[in-house]
Coordinates of C-alpha atoms in Angstrom, one line a residue:
M1 CA -30.8 137.1 -25.7
P2 CA -27.4 136.5 -25.2
N3 CA -26.1 136.2 -21.7
F4 CA -24.3 138.9 -20.5
S5 CA -24.7 138.2 -16.9
H6 CA -21.0 137.7 -17.1
L7 CA -20.1 141.2 -18.4
S8 CA -19.9 144.4 -16.2
H9 CA -21.5 147.3 -17.0
F10 CA -18.3 148.9 -18.2
R11 CA -17.3 145.7 -20.3
L12 CA -20.6 146.6 -22.3
L13 CA -19.9 150.2 -22.7
V14 CA -16.2 149.2 -24.0
I15 CA -18.0 146.4 -26.3
F16 CA -21.2 148.6 -28.2
T17 CA -19.2 152.0 -28.4
P18 CA -17.1 151.1 -31.0
V19 CA -18.9 151.0 -33.4
L20 CA -21.2 154.0 -32.8
S21 CA -19.6 156.1 -35.7
L22 CA -17.0 156.0 -38.2
L23 CA -15.2 159.3 -37.3
S24 CA -11.8 160.0 -38.2
G25 CA -9.9 161.8 -40.1
C26 CA -6.4 163.7 -41.5
S27 CA -5.8 167.0 -43.2
D28 CA -3.1 168.8 -45.0
P29 CA -2.8 172.4 -43.1
I30 CA -1.5 173.9 -46.4
F31 CA -4.3 174.2 -48.7
Y32 CA -7.9 174.7 -46.8
K33 CA -10.7 177.1 -46.9
N34 CA -11.5 177.9 -43.1
T35 CA -15.2 177.4 -41.7
K36 CA -15.7 178.9 -38.1
A37 CA -17.3 176.3 -35.9
S38 CA -20.6 176.4 -34.4
A39 CA -23.3 174.1 -33.1
I40 CA -25.7 173.9 -36.0
S41 CA -29.2 175.3 -35.3
T42 CA -32.3 173.2 -34.8
S43 CA -33.4 175.1 -38.0
T44 CA -30.4 173.4 -39.8
Y45 CA -31.7 170.0 -38.8
T46 CA -34.9 170.6 -40.6
T47 CA -33.8 172.5 -43.4
N48 CA -30.7 170.3 -44.2
Y49 CA -31.9 167.0 -43.3
P50 CA -31.8 164.2 -46.5
I51 CA -34.9 163.8 -48.5
P52 CA -34.6 160.0 -49.1
D53 CA -35.0 158.8 -52.5
E54 CA -38.2 156.9 -53.4
Y55 CA -36.6 155.7 -56.9
L56 CA -34.2 153.7 -54.5
N57 CA -36.3 152.6 -51.9
E58 CA -35.7 155.4 -49.5
K59 CA -38.4 155.6 -46.9
L60 CA -38.3 158.3 -44.0
Q61 CA -38.7 156.6 -40.5
P62 CA -41.4 158.1 -37.7
N63 CA -39.8 161.0 -35.9
E64 CA -36.3 160.8 -37.8
K65 CA -35.2 164.3 -38.0
K66 CA -36.1 165.0 -34.5
L67 CA -34.1 161.8 -33.4
A68 CA -31.1 163.2 -35.2
Q69 CA -31.0 166.0 -33.3
E70 CA -31.6 164.6 -30.0
I71 CA -28.5 161.9 -30.7
S72 CA -26.4 165.0 -31.6
T73 CA -27.3 166.6 -28.5
V74 CA -26.6 163.3 -26.7
I75 CA -23.1 162.9 -28.3
E76 CA -22.2 166.6 -27.8
E77 CA -23.1 166.5 -24.1
S78 CA -20.9 163.4 -23.2
I79 CA -18.2 165.1 -25.5
R80 CA -18.5 168.4 -23.5
K81 CA -18.1 166.6 -20.5
E82 CA -15.1 163.9 -21.4
Y83 CA -13.3 166.8 -22.7
A84 CA -11.5 169.7 -21.5
P85 CA -11.2 172.9 -24.0
G86 CA -8.7 172.2 -26.4
K87 CA -8.4 168.8 -25.8
A88 CA -11.3 167.4 -27.0
L89 CA -11.1 164.0 -29.6
R90 CA -13.4 162.5 -31.5
D91 CA -16.4 160.7 -29.9
A92 CA -15.1 157.6 -31.5
H93 CA -12.0 156.4 -33.6
P94 CA -10.0 158.6 -31.4
K95 CA -6.8 156.1 -31.7
A96 CA -5.1 156.8 -35.7
H97 CA -2.5 154.1 -36.3
G98 CA -1.4 157.0 -39.0
C99 CA -2.2 158.7 -41.6
V100 CA -0.4 158.1 -45.0
R101 CA -0.3 159.8 -48.3
A102 CA -1.9 157.6 -51.2
E103 CA -2.8 157.5 -54.6
F104 CA -6.3 156.4 -55.7
H105 CA -6.2 155.1 -59.6
V106 CA -9.5 154.2 -61.3
L107 CA -8.8 151.2 -63.8
K108 CA -8.9 151.6 -67.2
N109 CA -11.5 149.1 -67.9
I110 CA -13.9 148.9 -65.5
P111 CA -18.1 148.5 -66.4
T112 CA -20.0 151.2 -67.7
Q113 CA -22.4 150.8 -65.0
L114 CA -19.9 151.9 -62.5
A115 CA -17.9 155.0 -64.6
K116 CA -20.1 157.1 -62.2
G117 CA -18.5 160.2 -60.3
I118 CA -15.4 160.2 -59.0
F119 CA -14.5 156.6 -60.7
V120 CA -13.4 157.9 -64.4
P121 CA -11.8 155.2 -66.1
D122 CA -7.6 155.3 -66.0
K123 CA -7.9 158.6 -63.6
S124 CA -5.9 158.9 -60.6
Y125 CA -6.6 161.4 -57.6
Q126 CA -4.2 162.2 -54.3
A127 CA -5.6 160.6 -51.2
W128 CA -5.1 160.9 -47.8
I129 CA -5.8 157.6 -45.8
R130 CA -6.3 157.0 -41.6
F131 CA -6.1 154.0 -39.8
S132 CA -7.9 153.9 -36.5
N133 CA -9.3 151.7 -33.5
A134 CA -12.9 151.9 -32.9
S135 CA -13.3 152.4 -29.5
N136 CA -13.5 155.7 -28.1
D137 CA -11.3 154.9 -25.4
A138 CA -7.9 156.4 -27.0
S139 CA -5.9 154.7 -24.3
Q140 CA -6.8 151.4 -25.3
A141 CA -4.3 148.9 -26.1
D142 CA -4.5 148.0 -29.7
I143 CA -4.1 144.0 -28.7
E144 CA -7.5 144.6 -27.1
K145 CA -10.4 143.1 -29.2
D146 CA -12.1 145.9 -31.6
A147 CA -13.5 147.5 -34.8
R148 CA -11.1 148.9 -36.9
G149 CA -11.7 151.6 -39.1
I150 CA -10.2 153.1 -42.9
A151 CA -11.0 156.7 -43.7
I152 CA -10.1 157.5 -47.1
K153 CA -10.2 161.0 -48.5
V154 CA -9.7 161.3 -52.1
L155 CA -8.5 165.3 -53.4
G156 CA -8.7 167.2 -56.0
V157 CA -12.1 166.2 -56.8
P158 CA -14.3 169.1 -59.3
G159 CA -18.0 169.4 -58.4
Q160 CA -20.2 171.0 -56.4
K161 CA -20.5 168.5 -53.2
I162 CA -23.6 167.6 -51.5
L163 CA -22.8 168.8 -47.6
E164 CA -24.7 172.4 -47.8
S165 CA -21.4 174.2 -45.9
E166 CA -19.2 172.7 -47.7
K167 CA -20.5 173.2 -51.3
E168 CA -17.2 174.3 -52.8
A169 CA -14.7 171.3 -51.2
T170 CA -12.6 169.3 -53.7
T171 CA -12.8 165.9 -51.7
Q172 CA -14.4 163.1 -51.6
D173 CA -14.8 161.0 -48.8
F174 CA -15.3 157.0 -47.8
I175 CA -15.8 155.7 -44.4
M176 CA -15.2 151.7 -43.9
I177 CA -14.8 149.4 -40.8
N178 CA -13.9 145.7 -40.7
H179 CA -17.3 144.5 -40.4
P180 CA -19.7 144.2 -43.2
V181 CA -23.4 145.5 -41.2
F182 CA -24.0 148.1 -38.7
F183 CA -26.0 147.2 -35.1
V184 CA -29.1 149.3 -35.7
N185 CA -31.5 150.2 -38.5
D186 CA -33.3 153.5 -37.1
G187 CA -33.2 156.8 -35.1
Q188 CA -34.9 155.1 -32.2
R189 CA -32.8 152.5 -31.1
Y190 CA -29.7 154.7 -31.9
L191 CA -30.7 157.2 -29.2
S192 CA -31.6 154.6 -26.8
F193 CA -28.1 153.2 -27.1
M194 CA -26.6 156.3 -26.8
Q195 CA -28.6 157.4 -23.9
D196 CA -27.9 154.0 -22.1
V197 CA -24.0 154.4 -23.0
N198 CA -24.0 157.6 -21.6
S199 CA -25.8 157.2 -18.1
K200 CA -24.2 156.9 -14.7
S201 CA -26.6 154.1 -14.0
T202 CA -25.7 150.6 -14.0
L203 CA -29.0 149.7 -14.8
R204 CA -29.3 151.5 -17.6
K205 CA -25.9 150.1 -19.0
L206 CA -27.3 147.0 -18.8
H207 CA -30.0 147.8 -20.8
I208 CA -27.6 148.1 -23.6
P209 CA -28.4 144.9 -25.2
F210 CA -32.2 145.7 -24.6
A211 CA -32.0 148.5 -26.6
L212 CA -30.4 147.0 -29.8
G213 CA -32.4 144.1 -29.5
L214 CA -30.9 140.6 -30.4
K215 CA -29.3 141.0 -34.1
G216 CA -28.4 144.6 -33.3
T217 CA -26.8 142.7 -30.1
I218 CA -24.7 139.7 -32.3
N219 CA -23.8 142.8 -34.6
A220 CA -22.4 145.0 -32.2
L221 CA -20.0 141.6 -31.3
G222 CA -19.3 140.5 -34.5
A223 CA -17.5 144.0 -35.0
H224 CA -16.0 143.9 -31.5
N225 CA -14.6 140.7 -31.7
S226 CA -11.5 141.3 -33.8
K227 CA -7.6 141.6 -33.6
I228 CA -5.5 142.4 -36.3
S229 CA -1.8 142.5 -37.1
N230 CA -1.8 145.4 -39.6
P231 CA -4.2 147.7 -40.8
L232 CA -2.9 147.3 -43.9
Y233 CA -3.9 143.7 -44.4
V234 CA -7.6 143.9 -43.2
R235 CA -10.7 144.0 -45.2
Y236 CA -12.8 147.0 -44.7
W237 CA -16.8 147.3 -45.8
S238 CA -19.3 150.4 -45.7
M239 CA -21.8 148.7 -44.4
V240 CA -24.1 151.3 -45.5
P241 CA -25.4 151.9 -48.8
Y242 CA -25.1 154.7 -51.2
Q243 CA -26.2 156.0 -54.6
L244 CA -23.8 155.7 -57.4
G245 CA -24.9 157.7 -60.8
L246 CA -27.5 160.2 -61.5
D247 CA -31.0 160.4 -62.5
N248 CA -32.7 156.9 -64.1
D249 CA -29.1 155.7 -64.3
R250 CA -28.7 155.7 -60.5
Q251 CA -28.6 152.0 -58.5
A252 CA -27.3 151.4 -54.6
V253 CA -24.3 150.1 -53.8
K254 CA -21.7 149.2 -51.1
Y255 CA -17.9 149.9 -51.0
S256 CA -15.3 147.4 -49.7
V257 CA -11.4 147.5 -49.8
R258 CA -8.9 144.7 -49.6
N259 CA -5.2 144.3 -49.7
C260 CA -4.1 143.5 -53.7
S261 CA -2.7 140.0 -52.5
K262 CA -3.5 137.5 -49.8
V263 CA -1.1 138.4 -47.0
S264 CA -0.6 135.7 -43.8
T265 CA 0.4 137.4 -40.7
S266 CA 0.4 137.0 -36.9
L267 CA 0.0 139.1 -33.9
P268 CA 3.6 139.0 -32.2
D269 CA 3.9 137.4 -29.3
H270 CA 4.4 140.1 -26.7
P271 CA 2.6 143.6 -28.6
N272 CA 3.6 146.7 -27.4
H273 CA 1.2 149.5 -26.9
N274 CA 0.9 150.9 -30.4
F275 CA 1.8 147.9 -32.4
L276 CA -0.4 148.6 -35.0
R277 CA 0.9 151.9 -35.5
A278 CA 4.2 150.4 -35.3
A279 CA 3.3 147.7 -38.1
L280 CA 2.0 150.3 -40.5
Q281 CA 5.1 152.2 -39.9
D282 CA 7.5 149.1 -40.5
T283 CA 5.7 148.0 -43.6
L284 CA 5.8 151.6 -45.2
Q285 CA 9.6 152.2 -44.6
K286 CA 10.2 149.0 -46.4
Q287 CA 7.7 149.0 -49.0
D288 CA 5.0 150.4 -51.1
A289 CA 1.4 148.8 -50.2
C290 CA -1.2 148.2 -52.3
M291 CA -5.6 147.9 -51.7
E292 CA -8.2 147.3 -53.9
F293 CA -11.3 149.6 -53.9
L294 CA -14.2 147.6 -54.9
I295 CA -18.1 148.6 -55.6
Q296 CA -21.0 145.7 -55.4
P297 CA -24.2 146.7 -57.0
R298 CA -27.2 145.6 -55.4
T299 CA -29.0 143.2 -57.4
S300 CA -32.2 142.7 -55.8
T301 CA -34.5 144.9 -54.4
Q302 CA -35.0 142.8 -51.2
M303 CA -31.2 144.1 -50.6
Q304 CA -32.9 147.0 -48.5
V305 CA -31.0 150.3 -48.6
E306 CA -32.8 151.3 -45.2
D307 CA -31.6 147.9 -43.7
A308 CA -27.9 148.1 -42.3
M309 CA -27.9 145.2 -40.2
T310 CA -28.3 142.4 -43.3
E311 CA -25.7 141.8 -45.2
W312 CA -26.2 141.9 -49.0
K313 CA -24.3 138.0 -49.9
E314 CA -21.5 138.2 -52.3
A315 CA -23.1 135.3 -53.7
E316 CA -25.9 137.2 -54.9
A317 CA -24.5 140.7 -55.6
P318 CA -20.7 140.5 -56.4
F319 CA -17.8 142.8 -55.8
Y320 CA -16.3 144.4 -58.9
Q321 CA -12.6 146.3 -58.2
V322 CA -12.8 149.8 -59.8
A323 CA -9.7 151.3 -58.2
T324 CA -6.4 150.4 -56.8
I325 CA -5.1 152.3 -54.0
R326 CA -1.2 152.7 -53.8
I327 CA 0.1 153.9 -50.7
P328 CA 4.0 154.7 -51.6
K329 CA 6.7 154.0 -49.2
Q330 CA 7.0 156.9 -46.2
S331 CA 7.9 158.2 -43.3
F332 CA 4.2 159.2 -41.6
D333 CA 4.5 159.5 -37.8
T334 CA 6.1 163.0 -36.9
P335 CA 4.1 165.3 -34.8
E336 CA 3.2 167.7 -37.7
Q337 CA 1.4 164.9 -39.4
N338 CA -0.3 163.8 -36.8
Q339 CA -1.7 166.8 -35.6
F340 CA -3.0 167.6 -38.8
C341 CA -4.7 164.3 -39.0
E342 CA -6.6 165.5 -35.9
N343 CA -7.7 168.8 -37.7
L344 CA -10.0 167.2 -40.3
S345 CA -13.3 165.5 -40.4
F346 CA -14.6 162.4 -42.5
T347 CA -18.4 162.3 -43.3
P348 CA -20.1 160.0 -45.8
W349 CA -21.9 163.7 -47.0
H350 CA -18.3 165.1 -48.2
A351 CA -19.5 163.7 -51.8
L352 CA -20.7 164.0 -55.0
P353 CA -24.1 163.8 -55.8
E354 CA -23.6 160.2 -57.7
H355 CA -22.3 159.0 -54.1
K356 CA -25.1 160.1 -52.3
P357 CA -24.9 158.4 -49.1
L358 CA -28.3 156.2 -48.6
G359 CA -30.6 155.0 -45.8
A360 CA -31.9 156.3 -42.4
I361 CA -28.1 155.4 -40.7
N362 CA -26.8 157.8 -43.3
R363 CA -29.3 160.6 -43.0
L364 CA -28.7 160.6 -39.2
R365 CA -25.1 160.8 -39.8
K366 CA -25.5 164.4 -41.8
I367 CA -26.9 165.7 -38.9
I368 CA -24.2 164.1 -36.2
Y369 CA -21.2 164.2 -38.2
E370 CA -21.4 167.8 -39.2
N371 CA -22.7 169.1 -35.5
I372 CA -19.6 166.9 -33.8
S373 CA -17.0 168.1 -36.0
K374 CA -18.3 171.7 -35.3
V375 CA -18.2 171.1 -31.7
R376 CA -14.9 169.3 -31.2
H377 CA -13.2 171.9 -33.6
D378 CA -15.0 174.7 -31.7
M379 CA -13.7 173.2 -28.3
N380 CA -10.6 173.2 -29.4
S381 CA -10.1 177.1 -31.3
A382 CA -9.6 174.8 -34.8
P383 CA -10.7 175.9 -37.8
R384 CA -12.7 173.5 -39.6
Q385 CA -11.0 173.0 -43.1
E386 CA -11.2 170.7 -46.2
P387 CA -8.1 170.7 -48.4

C-alpha cells in the first residue's frame, strides 16, 4: 500500500471524496415538467433496478441491489446532516465554474456503426454544459488539486427514455471527468468507502485506502492530482462504458470530450479563489469555443464492461469523433442562470435505450443519483424538472 502516514484523516477525505460521483447540472426555468420530490421507496430499488445485458458481458454482482440502497442511504444521511433545509447542495461537484449554452452538431460523415441513437448524421441539438470541480467542498479554491467534471445535457431528443420517472423527457445526458478510470468496481467497496468517508472516527477515515485497495487508491489519487487553467481546454472521459445501438447491432463504448485544437495555457501567477469561472467567462466574452465529442468502441471482450478501473488503451481501441460542440460567445454568470443551474440534475440514465449505461457502477448510479436528486430538491422545496 502507498504510505499515507503523512496525511491527516481530513486530507484523506479531501482526496477521495471528489471522485465519488459525477452529479452536476443546470436548467432553463421555462420549458419544464415538474416532478414532486420524494425519497425512493425500498420496492423501487428492486422493481427498477437495471437488468444486466449478458450479450454485452454485464453480470450482476452479489447483493448489488441491496448495496445500491445502502449506499444511497449513507449519502442521503450525510446530505441531511450537512445542509439546512433550503441550502442543500450536490453531494459531489457542488462548485460550478459556469453553465453555458451550446450547440451539439453530429458530423455529416460518421461510421455507420456509430450512427445510433442521437448520433444522426448532420443533426444539430441545443445543449447545456456545466463545468465543475469534483470536491464536495463548494468553498474550495480552484487552484487546489482536484478532479474536474463536465456534464452535457442535449435537448430536443425524441423517443422514450430509460429512467422510469422521466420516460417522456426530451434530454440525453453525458457525464465525464478529466480522468479515464474510476476508483471502485463493485458496490461493496463503494459502500465501505462511503461509510469510512462519513464516519466521525479518525480510524475509519484512515481505513479509506484499505477500503479502495491498491489499484483503487492509485486511481483516486490520479483523478485528484489535477490543476487546470481553463475548463474548456481539458480532456474529459466517461470512465465507465455505455451501450451504443439496439438488438444484435448493439456494442459497448466509452465517451470522451476534448478541445478542438491544442491550446497551451498556464496557471495564473496569483489566481483568485474562483479563477476557473473567471477564465471561462473571459474566453466566452471574446470568442466562441469548440470541443469534439468522441466515441471509443470496444475492440475486445478483454475490455470488460464491469471493470471501471482499467483504461481501454487508445492504441488498441481508438476514439472516433462523432460530433462537434460549439459554445458561442456569451455572458453566463448571472444570478438567474446560476440558480437555474442548481435546479437540474444530471444522470447517465437520462438516456435513450440506444445509450443505456453499462456495468455495476452505472447500475448503482441509477438508484443513487435519482434518490439524491429527489432528496436535494425536497430539502430545497424545489421542483425536479427536465427541459
